[in-house]
Structure formats: C-alpha cells, structure tokens
CSV table of C-alpha atoms in Angstrom, one decimal:
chain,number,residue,atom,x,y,z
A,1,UNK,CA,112.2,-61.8,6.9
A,2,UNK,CA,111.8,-57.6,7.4
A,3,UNK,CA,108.6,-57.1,5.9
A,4,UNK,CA,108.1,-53.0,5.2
A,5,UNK,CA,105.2,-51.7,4.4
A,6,UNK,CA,105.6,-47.2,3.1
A,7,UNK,CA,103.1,-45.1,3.1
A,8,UNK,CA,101.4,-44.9,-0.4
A,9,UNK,CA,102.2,-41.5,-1.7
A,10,UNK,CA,100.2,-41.8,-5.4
A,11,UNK,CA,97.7,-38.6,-5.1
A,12,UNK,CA,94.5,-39.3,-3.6
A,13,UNK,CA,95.6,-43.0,-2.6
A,14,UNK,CA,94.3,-44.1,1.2
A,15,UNK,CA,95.1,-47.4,1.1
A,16,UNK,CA,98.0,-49.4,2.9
A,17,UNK,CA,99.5,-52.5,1.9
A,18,UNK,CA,99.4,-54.4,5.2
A,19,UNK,CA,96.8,-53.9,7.7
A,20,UNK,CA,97.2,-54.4,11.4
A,21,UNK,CA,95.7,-58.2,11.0
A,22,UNK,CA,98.2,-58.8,8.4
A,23,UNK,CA,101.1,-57.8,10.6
A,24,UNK,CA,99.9,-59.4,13.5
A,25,UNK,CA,100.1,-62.2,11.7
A,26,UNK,CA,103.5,-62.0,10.3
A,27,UNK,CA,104.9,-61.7,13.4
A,28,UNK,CA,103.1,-64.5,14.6
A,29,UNK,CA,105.4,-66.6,11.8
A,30,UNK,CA,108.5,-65.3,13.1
A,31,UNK,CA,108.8,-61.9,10.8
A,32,UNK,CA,109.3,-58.6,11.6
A,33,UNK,CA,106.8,-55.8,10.4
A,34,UNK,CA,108.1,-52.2,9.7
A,35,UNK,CA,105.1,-49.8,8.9
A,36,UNK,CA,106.1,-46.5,7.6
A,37,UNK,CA,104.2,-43.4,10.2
A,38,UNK,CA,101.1,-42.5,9.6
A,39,UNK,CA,100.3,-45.4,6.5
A,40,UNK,CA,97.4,-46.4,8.0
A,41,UNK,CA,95.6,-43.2,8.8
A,42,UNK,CA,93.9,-42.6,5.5
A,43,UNK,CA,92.2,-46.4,5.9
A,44,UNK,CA,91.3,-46.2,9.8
A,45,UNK,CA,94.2,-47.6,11.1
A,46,UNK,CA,96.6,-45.6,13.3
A,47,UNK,CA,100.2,-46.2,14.3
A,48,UNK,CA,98.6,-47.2,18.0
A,49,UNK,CA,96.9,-50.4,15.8
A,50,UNK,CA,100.4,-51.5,14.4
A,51,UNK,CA,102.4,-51.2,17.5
A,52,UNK,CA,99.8,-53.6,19.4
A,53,UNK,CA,100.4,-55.9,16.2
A,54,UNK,CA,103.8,-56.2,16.7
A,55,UNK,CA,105.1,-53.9,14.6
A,56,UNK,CA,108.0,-51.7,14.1
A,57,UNK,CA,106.8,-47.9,13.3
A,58,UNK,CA,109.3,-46.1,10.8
A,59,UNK,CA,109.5,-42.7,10.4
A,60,UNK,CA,110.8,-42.5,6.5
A,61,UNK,CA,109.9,-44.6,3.7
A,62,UNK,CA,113.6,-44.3,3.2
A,63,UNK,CA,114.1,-46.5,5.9
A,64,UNK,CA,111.7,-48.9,4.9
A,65,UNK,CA,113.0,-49.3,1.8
A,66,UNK,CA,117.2,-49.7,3.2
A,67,UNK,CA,116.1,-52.7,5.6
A,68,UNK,CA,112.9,-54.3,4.2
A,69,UNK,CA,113.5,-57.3,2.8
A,70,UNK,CA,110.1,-57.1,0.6
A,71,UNK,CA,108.1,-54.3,0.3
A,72,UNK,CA,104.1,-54.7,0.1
A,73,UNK,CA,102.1,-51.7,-1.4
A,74,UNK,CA,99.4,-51.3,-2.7
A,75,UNK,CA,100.1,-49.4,-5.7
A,76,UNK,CA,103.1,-49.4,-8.5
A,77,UNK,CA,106.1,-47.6,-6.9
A,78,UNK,CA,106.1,-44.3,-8.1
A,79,UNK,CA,109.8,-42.9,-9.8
A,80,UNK,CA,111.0,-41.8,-6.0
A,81,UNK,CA,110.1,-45.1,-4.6
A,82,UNK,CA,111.6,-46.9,-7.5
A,83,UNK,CA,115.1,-45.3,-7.6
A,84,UNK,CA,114.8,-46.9,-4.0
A,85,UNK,CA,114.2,-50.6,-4.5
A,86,UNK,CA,117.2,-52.4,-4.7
A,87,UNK,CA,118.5,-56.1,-6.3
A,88,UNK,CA,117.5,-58.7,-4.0
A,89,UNK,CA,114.2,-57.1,-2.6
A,90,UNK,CA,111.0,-58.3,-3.3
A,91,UNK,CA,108.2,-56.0,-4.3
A,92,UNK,CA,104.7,-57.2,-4.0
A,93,UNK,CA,102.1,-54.6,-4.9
A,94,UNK,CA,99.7,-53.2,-8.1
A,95,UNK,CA,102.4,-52.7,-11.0
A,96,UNK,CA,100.2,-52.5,-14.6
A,97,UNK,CA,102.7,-52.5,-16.3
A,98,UNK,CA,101.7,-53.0,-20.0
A,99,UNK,CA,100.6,-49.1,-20.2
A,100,UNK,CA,104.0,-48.1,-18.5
A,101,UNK,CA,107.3,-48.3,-19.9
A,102,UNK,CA,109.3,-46.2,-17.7
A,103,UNK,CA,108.0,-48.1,-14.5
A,104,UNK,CA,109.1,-51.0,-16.5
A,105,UNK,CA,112.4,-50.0,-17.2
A,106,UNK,CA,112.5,-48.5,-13.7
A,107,UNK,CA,111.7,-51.5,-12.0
A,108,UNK,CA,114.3,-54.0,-14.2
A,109,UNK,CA,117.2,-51.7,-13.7
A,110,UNK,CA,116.5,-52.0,-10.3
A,111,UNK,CA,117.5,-55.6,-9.9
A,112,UNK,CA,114.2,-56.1,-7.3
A,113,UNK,CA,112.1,-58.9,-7.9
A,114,UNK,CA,108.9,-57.7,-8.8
A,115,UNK,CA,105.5,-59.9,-8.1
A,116,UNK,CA,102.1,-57.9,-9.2
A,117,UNK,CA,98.7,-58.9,-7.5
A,118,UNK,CA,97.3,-58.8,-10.6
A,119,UNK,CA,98.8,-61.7,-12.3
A,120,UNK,CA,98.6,-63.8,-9.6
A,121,UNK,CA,96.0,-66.2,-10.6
A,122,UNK,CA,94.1,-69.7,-9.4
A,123,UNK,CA,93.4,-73.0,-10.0
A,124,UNK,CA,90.0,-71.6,-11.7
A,125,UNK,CA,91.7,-69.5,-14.1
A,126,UNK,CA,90.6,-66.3,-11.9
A,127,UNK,CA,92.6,-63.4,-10.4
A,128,UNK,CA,92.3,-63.5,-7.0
A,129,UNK,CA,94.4,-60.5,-5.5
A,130,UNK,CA,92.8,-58.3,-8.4
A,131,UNK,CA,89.2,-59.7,-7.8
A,132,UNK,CA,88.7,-57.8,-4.7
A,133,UNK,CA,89.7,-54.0,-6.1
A,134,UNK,CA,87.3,-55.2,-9.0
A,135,UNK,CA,84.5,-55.8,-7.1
A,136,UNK,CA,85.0,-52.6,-5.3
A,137,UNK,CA,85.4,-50.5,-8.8
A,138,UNK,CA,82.9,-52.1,-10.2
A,139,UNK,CA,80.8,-51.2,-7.3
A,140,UNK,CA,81.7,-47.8,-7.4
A,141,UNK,CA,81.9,-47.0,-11.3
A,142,UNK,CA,77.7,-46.6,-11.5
A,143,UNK,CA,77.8,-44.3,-8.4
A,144,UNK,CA,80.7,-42.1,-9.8
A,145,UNK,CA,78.6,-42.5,-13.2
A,146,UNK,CA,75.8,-41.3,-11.5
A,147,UNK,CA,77.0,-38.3,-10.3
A,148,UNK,CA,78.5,-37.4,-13.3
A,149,UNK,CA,76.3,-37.7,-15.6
A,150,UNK,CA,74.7,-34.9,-13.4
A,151,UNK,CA,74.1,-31.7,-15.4
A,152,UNK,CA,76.2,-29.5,-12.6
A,153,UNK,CA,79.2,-31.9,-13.8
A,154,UNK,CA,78.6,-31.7,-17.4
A,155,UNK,CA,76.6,-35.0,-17.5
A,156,UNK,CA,73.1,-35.5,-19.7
A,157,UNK,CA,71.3,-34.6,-16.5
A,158,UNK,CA,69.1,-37.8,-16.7
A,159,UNK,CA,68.7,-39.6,-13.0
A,160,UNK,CA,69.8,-43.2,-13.1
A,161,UNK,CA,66.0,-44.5,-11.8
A,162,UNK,CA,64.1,-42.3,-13.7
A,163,UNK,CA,61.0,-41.5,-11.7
A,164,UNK,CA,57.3,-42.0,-12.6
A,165,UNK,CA,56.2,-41.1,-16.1
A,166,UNK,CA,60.2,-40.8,-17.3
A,167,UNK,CA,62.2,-43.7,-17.9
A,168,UNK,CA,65.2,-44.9,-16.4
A,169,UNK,CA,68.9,-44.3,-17.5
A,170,UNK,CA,70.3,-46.5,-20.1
A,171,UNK,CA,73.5,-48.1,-18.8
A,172,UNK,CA,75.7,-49.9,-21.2
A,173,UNK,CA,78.3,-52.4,-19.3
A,174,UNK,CA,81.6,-53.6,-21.7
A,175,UNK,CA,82.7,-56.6,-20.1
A,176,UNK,CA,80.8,-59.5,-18.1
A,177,UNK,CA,83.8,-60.6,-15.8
A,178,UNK,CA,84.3,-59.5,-12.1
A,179,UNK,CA,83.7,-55.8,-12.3
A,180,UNK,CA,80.8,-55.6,-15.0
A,181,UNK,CA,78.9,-57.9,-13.0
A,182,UNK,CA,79.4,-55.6,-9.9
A,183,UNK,CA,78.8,-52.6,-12.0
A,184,UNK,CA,75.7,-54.3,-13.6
A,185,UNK,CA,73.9,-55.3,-10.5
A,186,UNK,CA,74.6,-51.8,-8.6
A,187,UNK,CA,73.2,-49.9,-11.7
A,188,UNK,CA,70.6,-52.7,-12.1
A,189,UNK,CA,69.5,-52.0,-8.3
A,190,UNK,CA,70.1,-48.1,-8.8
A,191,UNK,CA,66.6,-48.5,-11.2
A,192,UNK,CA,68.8,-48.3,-14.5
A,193,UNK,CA,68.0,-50.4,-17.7
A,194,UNK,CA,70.9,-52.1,-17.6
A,195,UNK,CA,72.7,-54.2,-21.0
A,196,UNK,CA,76.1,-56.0,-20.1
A,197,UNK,CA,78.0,-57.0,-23.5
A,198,UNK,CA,80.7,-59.8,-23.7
A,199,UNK,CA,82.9,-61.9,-26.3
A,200,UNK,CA,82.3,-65.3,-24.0
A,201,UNK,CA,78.9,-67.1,-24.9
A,202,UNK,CA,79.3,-69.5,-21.5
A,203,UNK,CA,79.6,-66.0,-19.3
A,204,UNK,CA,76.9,-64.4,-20.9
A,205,UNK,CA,74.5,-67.6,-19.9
A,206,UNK,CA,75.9,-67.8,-16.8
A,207,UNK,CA,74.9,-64.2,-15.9
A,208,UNK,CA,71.4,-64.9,-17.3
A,209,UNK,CA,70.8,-68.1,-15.4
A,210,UNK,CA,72.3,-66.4,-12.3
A,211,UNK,CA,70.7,-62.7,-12.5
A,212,UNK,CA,67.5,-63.5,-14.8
A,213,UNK,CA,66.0,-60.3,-15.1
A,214,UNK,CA,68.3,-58.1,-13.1
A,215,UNK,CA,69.6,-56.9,-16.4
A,216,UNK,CA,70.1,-58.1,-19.7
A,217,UNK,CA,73.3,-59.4,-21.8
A,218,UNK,CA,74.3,-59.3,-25.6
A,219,UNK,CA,77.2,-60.0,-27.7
A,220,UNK,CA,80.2,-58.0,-27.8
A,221,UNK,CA,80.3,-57.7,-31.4
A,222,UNK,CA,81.6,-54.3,-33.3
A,223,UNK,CA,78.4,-53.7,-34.5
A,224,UNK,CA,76.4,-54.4,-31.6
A,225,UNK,CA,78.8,-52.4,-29.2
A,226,UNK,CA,78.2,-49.0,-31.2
A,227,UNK,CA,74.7,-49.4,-31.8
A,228,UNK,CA,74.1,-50.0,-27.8
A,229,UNK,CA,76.2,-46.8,-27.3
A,230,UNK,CA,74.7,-44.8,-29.0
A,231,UNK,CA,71.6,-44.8,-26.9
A,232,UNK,CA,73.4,-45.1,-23.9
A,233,UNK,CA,73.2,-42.3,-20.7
A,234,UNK,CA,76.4,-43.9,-19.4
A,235,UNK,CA,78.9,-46.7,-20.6
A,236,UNK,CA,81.5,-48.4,-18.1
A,237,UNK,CA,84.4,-50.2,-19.7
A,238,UNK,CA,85.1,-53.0,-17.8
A,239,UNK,CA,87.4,-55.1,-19.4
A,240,UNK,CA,90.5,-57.1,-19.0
A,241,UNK,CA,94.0,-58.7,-20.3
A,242,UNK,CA,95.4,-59.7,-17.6
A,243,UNK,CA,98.9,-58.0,-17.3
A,244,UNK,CA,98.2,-57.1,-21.2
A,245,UNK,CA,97.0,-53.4,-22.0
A,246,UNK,CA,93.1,-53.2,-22.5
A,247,UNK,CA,91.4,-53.2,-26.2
A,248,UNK,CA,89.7,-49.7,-27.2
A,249,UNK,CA,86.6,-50.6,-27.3
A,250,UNK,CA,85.3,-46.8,-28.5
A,251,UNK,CA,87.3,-44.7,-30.5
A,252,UNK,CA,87.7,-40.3,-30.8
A,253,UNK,CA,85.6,-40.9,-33.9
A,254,UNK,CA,82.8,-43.0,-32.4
A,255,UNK,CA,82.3,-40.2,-29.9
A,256,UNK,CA,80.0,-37.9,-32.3
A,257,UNK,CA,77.9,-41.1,-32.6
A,258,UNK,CA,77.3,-40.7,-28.6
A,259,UNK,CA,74.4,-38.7,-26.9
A,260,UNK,CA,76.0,-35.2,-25.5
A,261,UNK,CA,76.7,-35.5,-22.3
A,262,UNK,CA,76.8,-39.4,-22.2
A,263,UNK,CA,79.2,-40.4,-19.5
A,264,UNK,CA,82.4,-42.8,-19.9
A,265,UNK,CA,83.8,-44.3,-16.7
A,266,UNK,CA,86.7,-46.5,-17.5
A,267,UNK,CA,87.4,-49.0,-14.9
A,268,UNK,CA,90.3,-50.4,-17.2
A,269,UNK,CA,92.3,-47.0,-17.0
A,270,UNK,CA,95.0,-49.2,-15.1
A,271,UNK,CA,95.8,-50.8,-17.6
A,272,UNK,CA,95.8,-48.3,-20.2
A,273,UNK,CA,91.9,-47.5,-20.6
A,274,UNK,CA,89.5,-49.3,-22.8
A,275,UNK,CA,88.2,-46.1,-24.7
A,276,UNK,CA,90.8,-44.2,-27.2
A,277,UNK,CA,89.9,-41.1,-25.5
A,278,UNK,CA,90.8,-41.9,-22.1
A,279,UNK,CA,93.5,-40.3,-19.8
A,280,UNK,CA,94.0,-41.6,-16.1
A,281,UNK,CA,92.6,-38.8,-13.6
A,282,UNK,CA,92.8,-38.4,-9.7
A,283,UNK,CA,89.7,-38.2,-7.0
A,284,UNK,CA,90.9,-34.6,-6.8
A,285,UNK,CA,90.2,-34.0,-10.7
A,286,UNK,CA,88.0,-37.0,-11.8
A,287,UNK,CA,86.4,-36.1,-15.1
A,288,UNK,CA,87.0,-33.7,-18.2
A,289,UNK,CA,85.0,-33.4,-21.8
A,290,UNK,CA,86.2,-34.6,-24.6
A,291,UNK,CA,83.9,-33.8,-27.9
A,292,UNK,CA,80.5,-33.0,-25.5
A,293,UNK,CA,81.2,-37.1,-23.6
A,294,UNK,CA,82.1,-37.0,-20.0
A,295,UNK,CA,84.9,-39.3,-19.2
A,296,UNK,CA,85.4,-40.3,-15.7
A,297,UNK,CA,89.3,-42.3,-15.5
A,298,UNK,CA,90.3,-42.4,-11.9
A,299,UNK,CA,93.1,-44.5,-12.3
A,300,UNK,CA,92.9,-45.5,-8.1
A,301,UNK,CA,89.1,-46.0,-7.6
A,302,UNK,CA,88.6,-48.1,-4.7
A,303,UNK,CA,91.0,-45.4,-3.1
A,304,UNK,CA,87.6,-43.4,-2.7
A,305,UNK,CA,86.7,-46.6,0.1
A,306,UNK,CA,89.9,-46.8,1.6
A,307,UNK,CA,88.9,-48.6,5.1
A,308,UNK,CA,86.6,-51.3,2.8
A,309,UNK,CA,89.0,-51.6,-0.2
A,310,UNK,CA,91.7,-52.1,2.2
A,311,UNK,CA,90.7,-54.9,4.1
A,312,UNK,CA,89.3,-56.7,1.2
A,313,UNK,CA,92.6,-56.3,-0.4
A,314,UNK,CA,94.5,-57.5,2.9
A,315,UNK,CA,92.0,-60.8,3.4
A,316,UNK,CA,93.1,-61.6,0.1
A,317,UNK,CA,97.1,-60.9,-0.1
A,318,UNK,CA,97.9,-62.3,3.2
A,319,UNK,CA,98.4,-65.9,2.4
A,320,UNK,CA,101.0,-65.0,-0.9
A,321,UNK,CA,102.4,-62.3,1.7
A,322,UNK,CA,103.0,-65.1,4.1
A,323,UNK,CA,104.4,-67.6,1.5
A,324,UNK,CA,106.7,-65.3,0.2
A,325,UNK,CA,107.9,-64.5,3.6
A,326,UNK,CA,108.4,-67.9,5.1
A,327,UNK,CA,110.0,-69.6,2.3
A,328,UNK,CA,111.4,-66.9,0.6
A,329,UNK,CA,110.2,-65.7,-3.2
A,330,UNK,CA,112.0,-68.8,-5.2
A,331,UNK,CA,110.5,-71.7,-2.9
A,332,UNK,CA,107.3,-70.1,-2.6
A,333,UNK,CA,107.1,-69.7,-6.7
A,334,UNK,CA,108.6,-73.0,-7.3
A,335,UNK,CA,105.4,-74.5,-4.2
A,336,UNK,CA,103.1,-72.3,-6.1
A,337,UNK,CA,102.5,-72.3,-9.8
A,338,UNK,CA,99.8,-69.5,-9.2
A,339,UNK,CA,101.9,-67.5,-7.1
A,340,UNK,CA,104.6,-67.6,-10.3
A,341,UNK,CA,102.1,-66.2,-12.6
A,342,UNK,CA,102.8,-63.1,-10.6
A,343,UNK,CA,106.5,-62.6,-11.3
A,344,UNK,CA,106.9,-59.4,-14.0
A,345,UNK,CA,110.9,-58.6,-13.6
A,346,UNK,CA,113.8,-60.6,-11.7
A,347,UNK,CA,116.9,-59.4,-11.7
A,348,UNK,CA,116.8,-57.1,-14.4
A,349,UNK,CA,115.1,-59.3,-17.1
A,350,UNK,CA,111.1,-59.0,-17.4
A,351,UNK,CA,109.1,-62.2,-17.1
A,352,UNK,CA,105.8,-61.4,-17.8
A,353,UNK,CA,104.7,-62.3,-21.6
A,354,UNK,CA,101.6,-59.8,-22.4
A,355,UNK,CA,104.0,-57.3,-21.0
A,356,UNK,CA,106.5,-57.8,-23.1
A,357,UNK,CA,104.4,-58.3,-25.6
A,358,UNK,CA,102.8,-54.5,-25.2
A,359,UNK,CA,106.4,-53.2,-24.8
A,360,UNK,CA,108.4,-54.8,-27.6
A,361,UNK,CA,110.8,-56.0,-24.6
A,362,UNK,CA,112.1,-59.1,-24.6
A,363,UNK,CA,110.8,-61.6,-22.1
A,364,UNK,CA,112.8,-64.8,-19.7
A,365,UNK,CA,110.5,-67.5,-19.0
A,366,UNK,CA,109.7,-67.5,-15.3
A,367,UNK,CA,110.6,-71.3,-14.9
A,368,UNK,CA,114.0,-70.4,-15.9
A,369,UNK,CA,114.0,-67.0,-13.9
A,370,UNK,CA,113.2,-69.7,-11.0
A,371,UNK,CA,116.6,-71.1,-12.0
A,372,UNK,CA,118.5,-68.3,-12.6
C-alpha cells in the first residue's frame, strides 16, 4: 500500500500524521511512505529524517493525495483537502464530526473511507488514539488558563498558587475522564484549590483513592455545577461523547452568575464546546470576552507541543496505521472490532451513530458497511 502523509495546513497546526519511526516502520512491512515537503518541520522532523526512513518526499499535497492509497493526518481535512480525497481511499486522521456538517457531507460525497482516531476504542471501553491528545490538552488547559486569567489578557488577575497571606486560585474541572484528570493534577501541582465534578460515582472514587488529597471531587449535578462556578477563578470543560457533540454544561445566561474576569478554557471545542458561549479560536487568536468571562477555545491545543503531541500521537496510531495497511481497511475492521468503532463514512453512507444522531443524517450499520 502508498501510505501519504500532507502537510497539515489548519492554522497554527505543527503536527504531522506519520513521524519518521512510523514510516520506517511501514516500509519495513513492505509499504511505501510518501511524506508531503516540509510536514515535519513544525514537529522537529525534517525531510533528511524521512528520506533515511525510507520515504518518498513529495512536493504537493496534490500528489499525495492522486497516488496515496490512505491518507494519515492528523487533523479533519480541511474543504481543499476534501474536494481531493477520492472513492476508494482511506482517510485516517481527527474528523469531529458531530459539530460539522459540511465536513460530513464533504467527506460522504467523496466516496473515501473515513476512519477517525477518536472512535477508535478498546477492550476497556477507552479511546486510545484520542487518549494521548487528551492528556496533552488536559496538560496544557491550566497553563493556557493561567496565563489568561492574567489581568494584561483580560483575566481576574489572581495567580494560580496564591502566595503567602493570599489564597490560591479556585479551579473548577467539568469532567473526571482522561483530560480533567490531567488538568486537575497540573492545576493541583500549579498550588490551585482544585474541585473536579463528574456524573460517574465509580470515577469519582477512583480519583479519590488514587489522588487522595491532590484535589477534591463532587457530583456533577445542575445545582452543584453552578454553585462551584460561581466562585471559580477558572473553569475547564473537559468533557466527552465520543464521536457525539459535547453537552453545554454553562449557558450565555449563567455567565452574569460568574466572577468578572473568570476564565473558560474549553478542551471540548472539538467537538462542538461544552459551554454555550464558546467559539473554536486559533494559537494566533486564543481568547475573546464574552459578558466580562474570558473564554479560551483553541480548537488544536496540543498543536502548541507539536514535537511532544506528535510522537505521543504516532506511538499510539502506528499499530491501526499498520493494520490497515497490511490487510487493507475491510480485513483489518472485520480482525478488529475496536478498529471498526472507527469507521464514520464508506462509500458515501455515514456509519457512525452519535453522528448521525447530531446531524439528523441517516446512518448504515458498519457490520453491513463491512459487507457492502
């Protein structure tokens, strides 16, 4: 199989979907690697690195995408890239598509086959090719917090640790799974009184057992949601459908009930933010006001740790990347129920329920798509 890999071209977005290990390894199993000039750069990898991999350089995504037989990004195809896929090709990358219609319709008129890392899932009911990017945004969202909620950046001016004789910032975390325990233990170790909320009794014992006093947990009820809000310096929405679009968790309304200059850093923003205010915004223009609240809604945060996001993300989509390449997309779905769980379009018919569901489009079972 041609496996190409283009040169993400979403603003702000240094990632690449195949690092030099990944190729290296590809052509080890008999592929060929075609990496679009320069894709590498923005995560530490240069042109030099692929070549000694084994693979071929490219000097168009254009040509990528008229000889690859599946294209591995990182991100969803943007509308250039799309009117560019064609039937037959397999696309493995980011798509979100629950908050994105016209990607949706985009990719299904395409006649690609269309897997998305984050609807892969495993035998412990986990994402595993989404788990990585979480634990880097969930890393990151205190520190961008941080600095927002900076006075010069139209935050409450209040320093996460507090120093002696002034408290700490209060940190409200929506969302116990992979990125609001991240988030929690970085803000925790930052010096902030930290409170992570979530529906699932079981999680919320499991991050007590396992963190103790690191922080401290409550139930994600209405009530208790808004009243932890409202004396909150900074609240990260950390939640997650997978493949569905996220619940607002905070409405317009709610946001007179907030401190001015409380900060809102939506990890979810992917998949359609978690707060009713939130727009998706680049690393080049992160946050804007809305009502006195800063909202922070970088739609490509571990983009900001390209080199680290990168490899994490390439440790992790190497095997599926592999499978899909040795036995092709049908065997490797039909060897691999988790791998299935992936599948969002085939041949011009969407296949992915919780998208349909947010779309109003009608959805083929993937088991049949498998026989189609």
């Amino acid at each position: 199989m041609l496996i190409g890999c283009p040169k993400e071209i979403k603003p702000q977005e240094f990632r690449v979907g195949v690092t030099p290990d990944a190729a290296q390894e590809a052509v080890a199993h008999g592929h060929k690697v075609m990496i679009e000039t320069g894709a590498g750069i923005g995560a530490g990898f240069s042109d030099d690195d692929y070549s000694a991999a084994g693979a071929q350089i490219a000097g168009t995504a254009a040509e990528i995408f008229a000889s690859a037989d599946m294209i591995v990004k990182v991100k969803e195809p943007q509308p250039v890239e799309r009117k560019m896929l064609r039937a037959g090709q397999i696309l493995f990358t980011y798509l979100h598509l629950a908050p994105d219609p016209d990607q949706t319709r985009d990719l299904m008129a395409s006649g690609a086959t269309c897997i998305a890392y984050e609807t892969v899932t495993d035998d412990r009911g986990g994402l595993p090719l989404l788990a990585p990017m979480s634990e880097v945004a969930g890393r990151l969202a205190p520190q961008v917090g941080a600095w927002t909620l900076q006075k010069a950046n139209g935050g409450r001016g209040v320093l996460m640790g507090g120093v002696p004789g002034v408290g700490p910032a209060q940190v409200v975390v929506i969302g116990g799974g992979v990125v609001g325990t991240h988030a929690a233990r970085i803000a925790a170790g930052m010096g902030a009184d930290v409170t992570v909320l979530d529906r699932s009794l079981p999680r919320l014992r499991y991050l007590d057992d396992t963190f103790g006093g690191q922080f401290k947990t409550s139930y994600a009820s209405k009530a208790n949601t808004i009243a932890l809000a409202r004396a909150a310096d900074m609240i990260i929405g950390a939640v997650l459908i997978p493949g569905a679009a996220a619940p607002k968790l905070i409405s317009r309304a709610q946001l007179a009930e907030l401190k001015q200059g409380a900060v809102l850093v939506d990890v979810a923003i992917d998949q359609g933010g978690c707060f009713e205010t939130s727009r998706a915004t680049t690393h080049q223009d992160p946050i804007y006001d809305v009502d006195g609240i800063m909202h922070y809604c970088v739609a490509n945060m571990p983009g900001a740790v390209a080199r680290t996001s990168t490899i994490a993300l390439g440790n992790a989509t190497m095997p599926f990347m592999l499978a899909l390449a040795d036995k092709g997309w049908r065997q490797a779905c039909e060897d691999d129920p988790h791998l299935l769980a992936g599948l969002n379009v085939h041949a011009g018919r969407l296949t992915y329920y919780a998208v349909g569901k947010a779309l109003g489009i009608d959805v083929l079972s993937p088991a049949l798509a498998l026989k189609a």
